[in-house]
Tab-separated table of C-alpha atoms in Angstrom:
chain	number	residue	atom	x	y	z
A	22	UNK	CA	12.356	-17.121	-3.823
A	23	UNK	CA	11.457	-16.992	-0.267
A	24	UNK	CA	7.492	-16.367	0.191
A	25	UNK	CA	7.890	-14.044	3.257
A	26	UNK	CA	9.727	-11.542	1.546
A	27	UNK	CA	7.798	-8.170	0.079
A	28	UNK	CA	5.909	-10.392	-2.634
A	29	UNK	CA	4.126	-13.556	-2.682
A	30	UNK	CA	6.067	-16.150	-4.758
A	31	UNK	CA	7.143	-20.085	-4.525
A	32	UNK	CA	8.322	-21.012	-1.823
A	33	UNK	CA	12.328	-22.444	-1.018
A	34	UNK	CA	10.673	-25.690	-2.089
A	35	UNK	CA	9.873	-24.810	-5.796
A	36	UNK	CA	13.118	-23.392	-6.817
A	37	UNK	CA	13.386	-21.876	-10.451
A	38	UNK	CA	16.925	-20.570	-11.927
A	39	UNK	CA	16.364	-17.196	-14.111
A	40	UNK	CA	18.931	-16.507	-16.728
A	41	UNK	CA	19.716	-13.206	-17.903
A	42	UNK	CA	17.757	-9.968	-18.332
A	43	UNK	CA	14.916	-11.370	-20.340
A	44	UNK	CA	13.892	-13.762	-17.495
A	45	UNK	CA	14.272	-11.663	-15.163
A	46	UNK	CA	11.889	-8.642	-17.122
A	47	UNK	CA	9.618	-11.520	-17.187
A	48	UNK	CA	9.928	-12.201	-13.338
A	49	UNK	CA	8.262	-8.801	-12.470
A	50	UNK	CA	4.822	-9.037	-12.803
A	51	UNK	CA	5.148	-12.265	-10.705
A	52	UNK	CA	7.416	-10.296	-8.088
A	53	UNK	CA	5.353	-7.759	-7.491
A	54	UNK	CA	1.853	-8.993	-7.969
A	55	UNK	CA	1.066	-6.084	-10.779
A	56	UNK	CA	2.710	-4.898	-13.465
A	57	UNK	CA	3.888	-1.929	-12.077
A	58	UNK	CA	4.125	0.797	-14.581
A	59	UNK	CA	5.571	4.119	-13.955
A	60	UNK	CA	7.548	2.870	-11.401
A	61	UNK	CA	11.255	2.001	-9.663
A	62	UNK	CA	11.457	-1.539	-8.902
A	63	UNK	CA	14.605	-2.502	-6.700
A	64	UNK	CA	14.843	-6.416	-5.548
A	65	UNK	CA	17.939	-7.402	-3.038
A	66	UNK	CA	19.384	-10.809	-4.172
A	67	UNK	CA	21.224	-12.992	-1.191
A	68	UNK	CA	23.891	-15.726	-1.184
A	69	UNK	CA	25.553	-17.154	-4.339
A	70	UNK	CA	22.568	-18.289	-6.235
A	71	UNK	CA	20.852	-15.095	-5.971
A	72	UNK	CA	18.107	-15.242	-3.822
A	73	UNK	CA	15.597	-12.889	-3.912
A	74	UNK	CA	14.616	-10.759	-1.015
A	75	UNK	CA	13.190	-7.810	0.117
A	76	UNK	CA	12.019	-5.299	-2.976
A	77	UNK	CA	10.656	-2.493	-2.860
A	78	UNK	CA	8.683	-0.051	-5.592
A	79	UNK	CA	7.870	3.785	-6.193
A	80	UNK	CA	6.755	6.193	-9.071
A	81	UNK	CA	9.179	7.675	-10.749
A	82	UNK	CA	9.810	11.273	-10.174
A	83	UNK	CA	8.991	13.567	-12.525
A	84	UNK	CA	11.787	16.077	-11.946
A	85	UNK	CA	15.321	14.572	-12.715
A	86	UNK	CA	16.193	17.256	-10.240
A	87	UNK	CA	14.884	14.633	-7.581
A	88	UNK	CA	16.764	11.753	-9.016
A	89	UNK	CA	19.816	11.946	-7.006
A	90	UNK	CA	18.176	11.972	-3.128
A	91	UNK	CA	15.655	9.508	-4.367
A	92	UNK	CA	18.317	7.363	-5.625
A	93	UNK	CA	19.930	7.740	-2.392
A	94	UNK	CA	17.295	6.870	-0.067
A	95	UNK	CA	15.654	3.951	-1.879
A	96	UNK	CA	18.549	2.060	-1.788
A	97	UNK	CA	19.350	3.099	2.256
A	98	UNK	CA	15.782	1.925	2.135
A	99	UNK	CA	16.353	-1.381	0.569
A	100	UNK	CA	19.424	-1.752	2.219
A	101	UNK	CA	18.990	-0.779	5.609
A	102	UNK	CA	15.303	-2.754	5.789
A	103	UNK	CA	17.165	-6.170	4.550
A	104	UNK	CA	19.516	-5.927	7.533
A	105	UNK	CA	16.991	-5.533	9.792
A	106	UNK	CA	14.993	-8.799	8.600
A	107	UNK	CA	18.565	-10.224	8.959
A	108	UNK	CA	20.695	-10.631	6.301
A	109	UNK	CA	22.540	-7.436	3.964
A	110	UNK	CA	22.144	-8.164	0.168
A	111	UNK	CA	24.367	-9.093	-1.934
A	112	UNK	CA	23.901	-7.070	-4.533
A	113	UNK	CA	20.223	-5.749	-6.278
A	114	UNK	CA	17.908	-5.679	-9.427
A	115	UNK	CA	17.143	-2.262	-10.459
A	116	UNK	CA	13.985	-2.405	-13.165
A	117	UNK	CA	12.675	0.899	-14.278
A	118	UNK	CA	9.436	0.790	-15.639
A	119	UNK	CA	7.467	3.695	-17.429
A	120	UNK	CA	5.435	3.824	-21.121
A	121	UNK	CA	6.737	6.147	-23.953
A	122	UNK	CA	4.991	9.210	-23.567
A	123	UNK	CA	3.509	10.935	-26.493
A	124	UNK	CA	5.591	10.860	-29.572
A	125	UNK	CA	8.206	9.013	-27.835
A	126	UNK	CA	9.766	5.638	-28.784
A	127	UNK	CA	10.229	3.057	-26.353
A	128	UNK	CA	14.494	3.898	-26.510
A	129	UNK	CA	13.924	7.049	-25.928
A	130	UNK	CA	11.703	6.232	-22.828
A	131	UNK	CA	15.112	4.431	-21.618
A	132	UNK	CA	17.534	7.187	-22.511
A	133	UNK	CA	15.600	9.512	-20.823
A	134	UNK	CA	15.931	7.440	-18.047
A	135	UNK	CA	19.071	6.189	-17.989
A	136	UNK	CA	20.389	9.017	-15.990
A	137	UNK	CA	17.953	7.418	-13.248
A	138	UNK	CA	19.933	4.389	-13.456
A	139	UNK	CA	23.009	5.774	-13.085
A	140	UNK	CA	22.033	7.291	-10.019
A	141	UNK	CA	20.517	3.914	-8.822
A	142	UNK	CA	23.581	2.118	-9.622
A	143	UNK	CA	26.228	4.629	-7.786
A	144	UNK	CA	23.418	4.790	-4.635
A	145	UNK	CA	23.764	1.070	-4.241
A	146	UNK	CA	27.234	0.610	-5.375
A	147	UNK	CA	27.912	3.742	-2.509
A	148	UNK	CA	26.968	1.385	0.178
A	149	UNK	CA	28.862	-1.626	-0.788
A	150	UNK	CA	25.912	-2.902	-2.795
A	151	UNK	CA	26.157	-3.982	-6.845
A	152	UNK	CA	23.767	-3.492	-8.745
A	153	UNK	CA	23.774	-6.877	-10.345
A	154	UNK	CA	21.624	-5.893	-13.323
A	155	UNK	CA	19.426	-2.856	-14.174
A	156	UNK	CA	16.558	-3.338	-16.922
A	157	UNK	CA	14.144	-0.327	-18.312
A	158	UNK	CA	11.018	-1.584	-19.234
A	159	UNK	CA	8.934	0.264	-22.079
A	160	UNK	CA	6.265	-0.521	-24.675
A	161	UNK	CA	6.111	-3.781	-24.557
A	162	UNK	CA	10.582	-4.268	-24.835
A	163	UNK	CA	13.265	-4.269	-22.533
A	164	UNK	CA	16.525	-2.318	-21.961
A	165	UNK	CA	19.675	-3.700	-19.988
A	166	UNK	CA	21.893	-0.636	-18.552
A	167	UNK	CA	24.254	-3.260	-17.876
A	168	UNK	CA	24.965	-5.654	-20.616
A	169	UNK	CA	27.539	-4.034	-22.995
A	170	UNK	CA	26.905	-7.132	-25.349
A	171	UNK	CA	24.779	-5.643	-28.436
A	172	UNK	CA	24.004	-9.265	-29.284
A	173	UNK	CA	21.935	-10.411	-27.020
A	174	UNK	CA	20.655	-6.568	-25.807
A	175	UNK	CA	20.272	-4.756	-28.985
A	176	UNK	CA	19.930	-0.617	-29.397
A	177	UNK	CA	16.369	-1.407	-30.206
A	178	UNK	CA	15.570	-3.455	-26.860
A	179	UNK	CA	14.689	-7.001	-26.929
A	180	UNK	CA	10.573	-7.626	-27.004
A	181	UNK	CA	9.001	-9.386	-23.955
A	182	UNK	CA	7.853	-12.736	-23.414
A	183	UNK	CA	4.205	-13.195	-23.926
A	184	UNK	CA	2.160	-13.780	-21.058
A	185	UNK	CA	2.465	-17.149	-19.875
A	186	UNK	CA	5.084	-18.715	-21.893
A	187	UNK	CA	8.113	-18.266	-19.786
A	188	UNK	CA	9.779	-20.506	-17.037
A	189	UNK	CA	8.673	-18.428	-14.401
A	190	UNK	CA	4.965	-18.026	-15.361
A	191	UNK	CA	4.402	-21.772	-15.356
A	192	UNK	CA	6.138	-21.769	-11.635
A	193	UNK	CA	3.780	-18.905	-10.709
A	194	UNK	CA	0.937	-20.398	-12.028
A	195	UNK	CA	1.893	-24.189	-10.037
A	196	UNK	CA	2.568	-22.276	-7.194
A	197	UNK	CA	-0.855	-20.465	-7.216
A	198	UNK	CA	0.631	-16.794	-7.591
A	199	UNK	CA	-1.407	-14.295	-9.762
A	200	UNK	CA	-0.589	-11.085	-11.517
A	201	UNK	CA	-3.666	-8.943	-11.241
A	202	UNK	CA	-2.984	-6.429	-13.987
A	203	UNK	CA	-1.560	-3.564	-13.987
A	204	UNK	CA	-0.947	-0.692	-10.734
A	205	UNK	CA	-2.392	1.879	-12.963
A	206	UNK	CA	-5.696	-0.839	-12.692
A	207	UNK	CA	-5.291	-1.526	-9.261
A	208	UNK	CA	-5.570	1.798	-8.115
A	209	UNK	CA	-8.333	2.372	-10.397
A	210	UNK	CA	-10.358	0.802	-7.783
A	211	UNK	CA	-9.508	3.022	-5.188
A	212	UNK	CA	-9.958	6.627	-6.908
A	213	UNK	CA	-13.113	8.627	-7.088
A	214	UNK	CA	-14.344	8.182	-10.426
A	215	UNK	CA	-15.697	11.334	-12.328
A	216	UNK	CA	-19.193	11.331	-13.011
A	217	UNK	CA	-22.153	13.512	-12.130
A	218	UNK	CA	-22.659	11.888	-8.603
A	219	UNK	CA	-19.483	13.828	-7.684
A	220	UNK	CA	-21.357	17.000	-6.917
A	221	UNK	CA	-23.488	15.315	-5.228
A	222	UNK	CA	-21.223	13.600	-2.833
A	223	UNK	CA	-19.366	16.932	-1.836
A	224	UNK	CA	-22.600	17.729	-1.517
A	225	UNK	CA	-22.878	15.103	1.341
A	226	UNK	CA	-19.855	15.678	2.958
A	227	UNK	CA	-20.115	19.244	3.067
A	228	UNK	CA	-23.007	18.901	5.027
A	229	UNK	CA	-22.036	16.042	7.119
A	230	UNK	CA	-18.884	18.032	7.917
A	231	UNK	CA	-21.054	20.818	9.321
A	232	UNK	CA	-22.760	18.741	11.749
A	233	UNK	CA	-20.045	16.637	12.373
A	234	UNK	CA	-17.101	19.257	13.378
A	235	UNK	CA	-18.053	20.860	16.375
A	236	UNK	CA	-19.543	16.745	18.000
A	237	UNK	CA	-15.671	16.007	17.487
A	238	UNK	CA	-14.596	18.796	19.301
A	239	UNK	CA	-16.247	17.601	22.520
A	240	UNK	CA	-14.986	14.487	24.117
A	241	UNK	CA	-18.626	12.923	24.961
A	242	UNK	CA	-19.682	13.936	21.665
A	243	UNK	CA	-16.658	12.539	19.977
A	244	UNK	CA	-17.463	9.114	21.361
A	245	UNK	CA	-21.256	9.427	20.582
A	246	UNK	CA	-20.516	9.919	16.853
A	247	UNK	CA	-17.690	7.317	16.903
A	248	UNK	CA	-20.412	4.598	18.231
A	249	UNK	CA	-22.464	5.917	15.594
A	250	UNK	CA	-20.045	5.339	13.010
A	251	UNK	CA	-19.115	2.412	13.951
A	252	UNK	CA	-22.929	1.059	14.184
A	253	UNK	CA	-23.426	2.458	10.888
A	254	UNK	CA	-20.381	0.777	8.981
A	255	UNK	CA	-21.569	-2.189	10.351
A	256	UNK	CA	-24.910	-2.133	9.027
A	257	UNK	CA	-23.125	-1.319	5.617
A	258	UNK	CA	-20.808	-4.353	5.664
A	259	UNK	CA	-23.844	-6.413	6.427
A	260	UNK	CA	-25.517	-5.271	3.069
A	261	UNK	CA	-22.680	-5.334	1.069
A	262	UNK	CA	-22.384	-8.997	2.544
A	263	UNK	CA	-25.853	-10.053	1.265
A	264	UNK	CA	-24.973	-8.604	-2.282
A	265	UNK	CA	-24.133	-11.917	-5.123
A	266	UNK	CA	-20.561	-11.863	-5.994
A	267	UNK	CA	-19.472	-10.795	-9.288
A	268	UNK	CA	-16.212	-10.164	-11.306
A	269	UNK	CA	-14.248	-7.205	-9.587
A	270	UNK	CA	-15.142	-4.511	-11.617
A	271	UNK	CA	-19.019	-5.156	-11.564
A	272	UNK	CA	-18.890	-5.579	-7.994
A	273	UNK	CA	-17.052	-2.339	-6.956
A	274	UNK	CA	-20.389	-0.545	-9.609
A	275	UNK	CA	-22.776	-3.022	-6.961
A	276	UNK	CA	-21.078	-1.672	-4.135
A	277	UNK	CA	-21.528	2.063	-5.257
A	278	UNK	CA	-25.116	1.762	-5.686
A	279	UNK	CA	-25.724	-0.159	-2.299
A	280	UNK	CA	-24.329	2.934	-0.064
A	281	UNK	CA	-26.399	5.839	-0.234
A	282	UNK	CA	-23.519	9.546	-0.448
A	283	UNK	CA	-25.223	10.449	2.969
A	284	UNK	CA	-24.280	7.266	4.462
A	285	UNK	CA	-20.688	7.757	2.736
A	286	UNK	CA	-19.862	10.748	3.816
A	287	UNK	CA	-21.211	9.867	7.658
A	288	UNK	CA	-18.102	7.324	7.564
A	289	UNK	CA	-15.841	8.434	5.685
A	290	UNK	CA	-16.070	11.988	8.209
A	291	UNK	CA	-16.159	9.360	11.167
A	292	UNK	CA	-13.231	7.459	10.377
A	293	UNK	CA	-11.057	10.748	10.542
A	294	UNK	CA	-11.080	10.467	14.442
A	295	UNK	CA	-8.379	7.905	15.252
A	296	UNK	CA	-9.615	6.033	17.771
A	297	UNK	CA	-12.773	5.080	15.640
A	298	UNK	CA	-10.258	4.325	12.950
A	299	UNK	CA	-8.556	1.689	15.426
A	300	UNK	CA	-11.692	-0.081	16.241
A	301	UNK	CA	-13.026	-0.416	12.870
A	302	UNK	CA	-9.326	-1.825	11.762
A	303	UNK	CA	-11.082	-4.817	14.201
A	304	UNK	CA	-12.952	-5.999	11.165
A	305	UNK	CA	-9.536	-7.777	9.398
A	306	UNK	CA	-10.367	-11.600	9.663
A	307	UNK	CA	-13.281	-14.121	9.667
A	308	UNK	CA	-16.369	-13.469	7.798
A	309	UNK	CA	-15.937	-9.413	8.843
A	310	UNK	CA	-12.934	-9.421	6.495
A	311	UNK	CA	-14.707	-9.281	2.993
A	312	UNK	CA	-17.488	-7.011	3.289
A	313	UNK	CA	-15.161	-4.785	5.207
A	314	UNK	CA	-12.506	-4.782	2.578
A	315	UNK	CA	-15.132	-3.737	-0.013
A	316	UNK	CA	-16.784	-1.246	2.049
A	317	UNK	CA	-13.384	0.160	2.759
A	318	UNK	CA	-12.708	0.611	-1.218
A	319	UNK	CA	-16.085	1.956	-1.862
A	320	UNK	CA	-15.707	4.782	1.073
A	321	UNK	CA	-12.030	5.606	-0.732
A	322	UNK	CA	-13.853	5.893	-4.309
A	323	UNK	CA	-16.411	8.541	-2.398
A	324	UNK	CA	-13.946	11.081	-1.457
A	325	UNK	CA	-14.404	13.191	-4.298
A	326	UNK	CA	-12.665	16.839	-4.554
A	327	UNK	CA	-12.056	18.672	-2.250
A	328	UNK	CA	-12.284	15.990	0.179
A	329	UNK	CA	-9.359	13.518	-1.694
A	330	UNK	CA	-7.210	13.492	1.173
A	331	UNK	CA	-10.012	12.317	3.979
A	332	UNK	CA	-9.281	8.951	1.641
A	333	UNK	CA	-6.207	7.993	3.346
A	334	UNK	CA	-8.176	6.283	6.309
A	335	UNK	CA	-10.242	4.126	4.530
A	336	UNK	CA	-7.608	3.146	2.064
A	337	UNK	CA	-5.531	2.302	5.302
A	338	UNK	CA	-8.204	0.209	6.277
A	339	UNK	CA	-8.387	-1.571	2.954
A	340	UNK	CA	-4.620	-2.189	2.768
A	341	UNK	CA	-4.316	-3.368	6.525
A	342	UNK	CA	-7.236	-5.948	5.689
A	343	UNK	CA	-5.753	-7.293	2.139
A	344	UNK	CA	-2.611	-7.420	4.899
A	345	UNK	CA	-4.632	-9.028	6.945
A	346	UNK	CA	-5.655	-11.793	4.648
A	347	UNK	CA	-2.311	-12.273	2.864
A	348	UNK	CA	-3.190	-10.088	-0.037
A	349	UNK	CA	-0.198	-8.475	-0.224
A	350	UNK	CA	0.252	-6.334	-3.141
A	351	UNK	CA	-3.609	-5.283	-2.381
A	352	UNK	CA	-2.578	-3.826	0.708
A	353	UNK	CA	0.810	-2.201	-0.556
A	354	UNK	CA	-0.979	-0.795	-3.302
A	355	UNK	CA	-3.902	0.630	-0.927
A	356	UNK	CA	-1.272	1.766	1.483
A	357	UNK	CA	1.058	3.691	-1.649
A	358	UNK	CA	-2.261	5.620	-1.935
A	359	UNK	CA	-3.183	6.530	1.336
A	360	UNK	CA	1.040	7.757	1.588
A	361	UNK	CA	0.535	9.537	-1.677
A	362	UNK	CA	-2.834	11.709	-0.096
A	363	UNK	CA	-1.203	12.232	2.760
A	364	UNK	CA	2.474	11.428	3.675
A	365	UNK	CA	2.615	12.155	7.433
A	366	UNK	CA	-0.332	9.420	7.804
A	367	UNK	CA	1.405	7.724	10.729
A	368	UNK	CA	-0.959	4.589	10.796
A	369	UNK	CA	-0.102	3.838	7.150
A	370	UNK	CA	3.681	4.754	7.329
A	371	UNK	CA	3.805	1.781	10.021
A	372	UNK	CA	1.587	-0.825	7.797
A	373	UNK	CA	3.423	-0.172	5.089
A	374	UNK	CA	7.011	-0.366	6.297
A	375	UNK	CA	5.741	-3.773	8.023
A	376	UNK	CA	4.152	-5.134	4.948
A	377	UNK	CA	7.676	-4.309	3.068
A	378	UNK	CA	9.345	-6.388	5.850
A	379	UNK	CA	7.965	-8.837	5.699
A	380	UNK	CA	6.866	-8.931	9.061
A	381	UNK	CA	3.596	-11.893	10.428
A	382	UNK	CA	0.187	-9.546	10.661
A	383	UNK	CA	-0.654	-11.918	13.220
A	384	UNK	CA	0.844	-10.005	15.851
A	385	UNK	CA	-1.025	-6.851	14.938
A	386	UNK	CA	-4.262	-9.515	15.118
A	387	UNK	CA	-3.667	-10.321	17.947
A	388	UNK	CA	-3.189	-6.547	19.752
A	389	UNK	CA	-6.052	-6.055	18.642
A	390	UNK	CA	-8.295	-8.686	19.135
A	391	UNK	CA	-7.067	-7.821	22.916
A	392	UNK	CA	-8.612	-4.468	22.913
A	393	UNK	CA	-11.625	-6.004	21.631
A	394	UNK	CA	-11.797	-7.915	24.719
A	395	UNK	CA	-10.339	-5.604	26.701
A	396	UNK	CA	-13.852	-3.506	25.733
A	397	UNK	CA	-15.884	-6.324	26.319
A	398	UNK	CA	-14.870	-6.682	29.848
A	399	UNK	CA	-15.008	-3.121	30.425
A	400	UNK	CA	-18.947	-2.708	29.627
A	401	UNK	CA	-19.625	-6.636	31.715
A	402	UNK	CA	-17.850	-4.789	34.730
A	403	UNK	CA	-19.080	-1.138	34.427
A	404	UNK	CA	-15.489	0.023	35.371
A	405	UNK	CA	-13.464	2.546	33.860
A	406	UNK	CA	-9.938	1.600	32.116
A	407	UNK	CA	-9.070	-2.177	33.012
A	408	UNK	CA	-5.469	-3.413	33.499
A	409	UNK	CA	-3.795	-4.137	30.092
A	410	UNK	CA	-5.766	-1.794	28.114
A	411	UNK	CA	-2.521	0.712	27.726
A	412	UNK	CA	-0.179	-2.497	27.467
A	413	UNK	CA	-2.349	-3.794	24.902
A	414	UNK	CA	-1.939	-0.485	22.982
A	415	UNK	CA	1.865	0.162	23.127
A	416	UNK	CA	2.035	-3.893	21.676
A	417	UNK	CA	0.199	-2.639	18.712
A	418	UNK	CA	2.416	-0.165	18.338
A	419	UNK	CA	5.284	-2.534	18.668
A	420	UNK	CA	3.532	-4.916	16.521
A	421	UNK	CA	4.190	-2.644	13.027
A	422	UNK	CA	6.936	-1.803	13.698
A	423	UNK	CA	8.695	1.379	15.101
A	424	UNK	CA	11.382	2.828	12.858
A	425	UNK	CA	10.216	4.472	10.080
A	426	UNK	CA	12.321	5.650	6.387
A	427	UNK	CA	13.576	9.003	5.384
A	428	UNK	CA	10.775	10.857	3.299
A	429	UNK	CA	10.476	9.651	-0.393
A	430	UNK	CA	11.901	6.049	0.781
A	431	UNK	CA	9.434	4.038	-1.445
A	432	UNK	CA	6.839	5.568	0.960
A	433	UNK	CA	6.856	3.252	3.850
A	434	UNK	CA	7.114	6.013	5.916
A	435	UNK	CA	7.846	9.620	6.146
A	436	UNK	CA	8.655	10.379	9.333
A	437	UNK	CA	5.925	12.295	10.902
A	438	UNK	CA	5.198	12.878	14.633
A	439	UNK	CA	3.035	10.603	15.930
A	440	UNK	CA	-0.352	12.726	17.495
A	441	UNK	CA	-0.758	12.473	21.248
A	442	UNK	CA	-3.894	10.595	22.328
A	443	UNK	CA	-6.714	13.479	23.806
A	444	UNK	CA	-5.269	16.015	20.850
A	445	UNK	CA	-8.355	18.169	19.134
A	446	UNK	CA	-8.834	17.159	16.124
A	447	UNK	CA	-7.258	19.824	13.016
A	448	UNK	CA	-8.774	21.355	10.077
A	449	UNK	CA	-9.131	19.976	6.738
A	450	UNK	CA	-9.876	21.551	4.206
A	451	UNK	CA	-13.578	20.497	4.289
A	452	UNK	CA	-15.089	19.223	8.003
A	453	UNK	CA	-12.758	17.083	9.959
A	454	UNK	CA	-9.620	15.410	9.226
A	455	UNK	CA	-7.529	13.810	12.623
A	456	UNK	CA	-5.918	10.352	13.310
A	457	UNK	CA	-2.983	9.770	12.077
């Protein structure tokens, strides 16, 4: 497995040789990061030996209605994106991955589905891709679509391997990989949780919204409260910094109780104008990286209804700093969710599709550690815009990566218009939503 591809995993060096569908079931968790339930996992496999590549992963639909234009544009997707990092596949691993729902057995979780995998299997085969192998996944068994052979992939699946007594989870393990449970947990961590402080964050944010809307439809003002935002995210970080560590849970409860839902709602309003966004995404290395990434999570967990979609800017924030610091399924996790609230968010369609490629965040670092500096000579000099600033700006641009995915294309980016710089800020449906 190559480690620069869509998921961490061992390196060219540490080769391991899966055999049939049961290893490869096995494989996922370590693929992706997560087990990643209620999803479509497709994996392009290069050369002879089957080297895996790029992969990519979204829910599955709930309307089979939508099966046959999904189908279609994850594999252009998968497809298309290999070719640009250099090489077409192969052929591809289609897993599809969902629990029985009530009353349902496991089998008929994968007949249900199977109509899925068809439609998977013709996409790829469409554009001179095989689909080498195509597995459903379901309470705790596996399904091959493929295998004909009732002996070794029986009516009544085959049961998994238990966790870490396979081939490939001793490799993980020597190769320093973890699986960190499963999406539905990951994203946990990200979602307002219901309890009786909800009221009283709307609460907040109604009334920051008030006071906040018509500063951010001045220009001076706009910059006054993005200063303030900034200074006051800062001061947050710092807190959250001084805080003991703890397991992950206990620390996101720490977290909650450290930020007052005034302060909250303050950022999470503030972060809605784009350009404060942009400086804040500063804060993705070094000691800054941490207390950012937490603050970040806690600020997504605070947008409570009807304020669910102001989320997608911190949860942009959070995924471009796991990014950042090589936390990969962190940040395409983080990123899914920001996509999911709101699919036209420009700054996360261009993360994401440059996490999925695999491409070196360092170049994206480096942009904008420039503007930093760029700022820093600005204020020593008292002048006004200083050579480099806009070429500093169109590299960052550059440095995620300009094309963008049909809409639905394992939501690395629905193409949206990008907003021009100076535009007033629109109307959420509570205070102030801009920046994309």
């Amino acid at each position: 497995m190559n480690k620069h591809h869509e998921s961490t995993g061992p390196s060219d060096e540490q080769q391991i040789t899966l055999r049939g569908p049961a290893e490869l079931a096995d494989a996922l968790p370590y693929l992706m990061g997560f087990h990643p339930n209620d999803s479509v996992v497709m994996v392009a496999l290069h050369g002879g030996r089957g080297r895996f590549g790029g992969r990519l992963r979204l829910g599955i639909p709930q309307s089979a209605h939508e099966w046959p234009s999904v189908a279609e544009q994850l594999a252009e997707c998968l497809i298309k994106g290999s070719e640009r990092r250099g090489g077409r596949p192969d052929a591809i691993v289609v897993f599809l991955c969902q629990d029985p729902a009530e009353g349902e057995t496991g089998h008929q979780t994968m007949e249900r589905l199977r109509p899925l995998a068809q439609r998977l299997r013709t996409a790829c085969g469409a554009l001179d891709v095989p689909v080498l192998e195509a597995l459903c996944i379901s309470g705790g068994r596996f399904w091959s679509y493929v295998c004909p052979d009732a002996r070794c992939c029986p009516a009544d699946g085959n049961p998994l391997a238990m966790p870490g007594t396979s081939v490939m989870a001793a490799a993980a393990a020597y190769a320093g990989i973890q699986v960190r449970g499963s999406l539905r947990e990951m994203e946990s961590r990200l979602a307002p949780q219901p309890s009786a402080a909800g009221g009283e964050q709307q609460r907040a944010l109604d009334a920051a919204g008030s006071a906040l809307v018509p500063k951010l439809l001045d220009e001076e003002s706009r910059r006054e409260v993005g200063g303030a935002t900034l200074e006051l995210a800062r001061r947050l970080m710092e807190r959250l910094g001084q805080a003991p560590a703890a397991t992950p849970s206990l620390s996101d409860l720490n977290d909650d109780r450290l930020i007052s839902h005034e302060e909250a709602a303050a950022v999470i309003l503030g972060l809605q104008d784009r350009e404060t966004r942009d400086r804040a995404a500063e804060w993705m290395e070094g000691p800054d990286a941490e207390p950012a990434l937490r603050l970040w999570r806690a600020l997504a967990r605070r947008c409570v209804a009807p304020y669910e979609e102001h989320a997608a800017a911190p949860l942009t924030l959070a995924g471009w700093v796991s990014w950042s610091t090589g936390d990969e399924p962190a940040a395409r996790v983080a990123l899914g969710l920001a996509l999911r609230l709101d699919p036209g968010y420009t700054f996360a369609q261009l993360l994401h599709e440059a996490c999925n490629q695999g491409l070196d965040p360092e170049t994206l670092r480096r942009c904008l550690r420039g503007e930093r500096g760029t700022r820093t000579v600005r204020r020593g000099h008292g002048t006004g815009r200083v050579a480099g600033a806009r070429s500093a700006r169109s590299a960052r641009s550059q440095a995620v990566g300009r094309r963008r995915t049909r809409p639905g294309s394992a939501r690395p980016g629905t193409t949206a218009g990008r907003r021009r710089t100076g535009q007033l800020p629109a109307q959420g449906r509570r205070g102030t939503r801009t920046g994309r």
